Amino acid sequence: MRLLSIGGSGRTGQRAIEHALARCHTVTALVRTTSSLAARPGLTIVKGIPLSQPNIEAAFATPSTPQAVVVSLNSPRQSDKPFANPFAPPRLMADSHANLAKVMEKHETRRIVSTSAWAMRVLVRRSNLCYAYEDHEAVDVEMEAKKNLEWTLARFVMLRDGEVLPVMDHGDRGEGVGLMASVTRRSAAACLLDATEGSQWVRRTPVVLN
Ligand SMILES: NC(=O)c1ccc[n+]([C@@H]2O[C@H](COP(=O)([O-])OP(=O)(O)OC[C@H]3O[C@@H](n4cnc5c(N)ncnc54)[C@H](OP(=O)(O)O)[C@@H]3O)[C@@H](O)[C@H]2O)c1
């Protein structure tokens, strides 16, 4: 399959690209800094940002239209600590998805699998995690309105380092998931690829953990 990666220079995104190439897919990565990814067979690196529709159009044309889009964008803070200050545009992820949807509909690319997040409401409300979660929720609104797209918003619990481990789909609401539930970034990346290749999570927001 030919894939477009958005956020492929990030920690989850790089691993998703590794999984995709290992599974013999070809990947175009739209990244802000081309040196953030090592050149490899099967990988085409295009400079740009998903907030720019022309940049997405350029990525769709290099070298050819993707069959699916895999998103692992983040709304960054100064560090991963819950109270670290945010510095991303407030709708970075939502507006990027809105742009992607427009270009996908134009080129009849239907499948998009995005990295989303799940955490306990109380933790989100009382920390600066709220900014990223507001953006993730705005992505939900953008995607749920797109009747022509086969979207999946994979809501991962706390990401940590580690090998690929089996994952559990805890349903779309994550009822009963504990505060300390976690998933390795490699498992999350593999899961994004599984979702892209399959149809079991189309139009779903599964809460995913190891
Ligand atoms: N941390 C957790 O425990 C956790 C748990 C569940 C879900 N998640 C979700 O997982 C997703 C991926 O997280 P991650 O830790 O893999 O992210 P990350 O390592 O911070 O990577 C973020 C990606 O987003 C890109 N990006 C950030 N700001 C941008 C901007 N203004 N314009 C264009 N691109 C921009 C980065 O590009 P550059 O390389 O150019 O900066 C990078 O490719 C996030 O949506 C997060 O909410 C995280």
PDB file of C-alpha atoms in Angstrom, residues 8 23 33 40 74 84 88 90 95 158 170 177 205:
ATOM      1  CA  GLY A   8       6.224  10.906  10.976  1.00  0.00           C
ATOM      2  CA  ARG A  23       5.588  -4.617   5.982  1.00  0.00           C
ATOM      3  CA  THR A  33      12.432  19.343   8.800  1.00  0.00           C
ATOM      4  CA  ARG A  40      15.550   4.707   3.331  1.00  0.00           C
ATOM      5  CA  ASN A  74       1.134  15.941  18.602  1.00  0.00           C
ATOM      6  CA  ALA A  84       4.387  21.859  31.064  1.00  0.00           C
ATOM      7  CA  ALA A  88       1.216  24.550  19.620  1.00  0.00           C
ATOM      8  CA  PRO A  90      -4.721  25.525  19.488  1.00  0.00           C
ATOM      9  CA  ASP A  95      -7.175  21.994  11.260  1.00  0.00           C
ATOM     10  CA  MET A 158      -0.136   6.532  28.364  1.00  0.00           C
ATOM     11  CA  HIS A 170     -11.086  -1.482  25.424  1.00  0.00           C
ATOM     12  CA  VAL A 177      -9.431   1.548  32.176  1.00  0.00           C
ATOM     13  CA  THR A 205     -12.413   5.498  18.456  1.00  0.00           C
TER      14      THR A 205
END
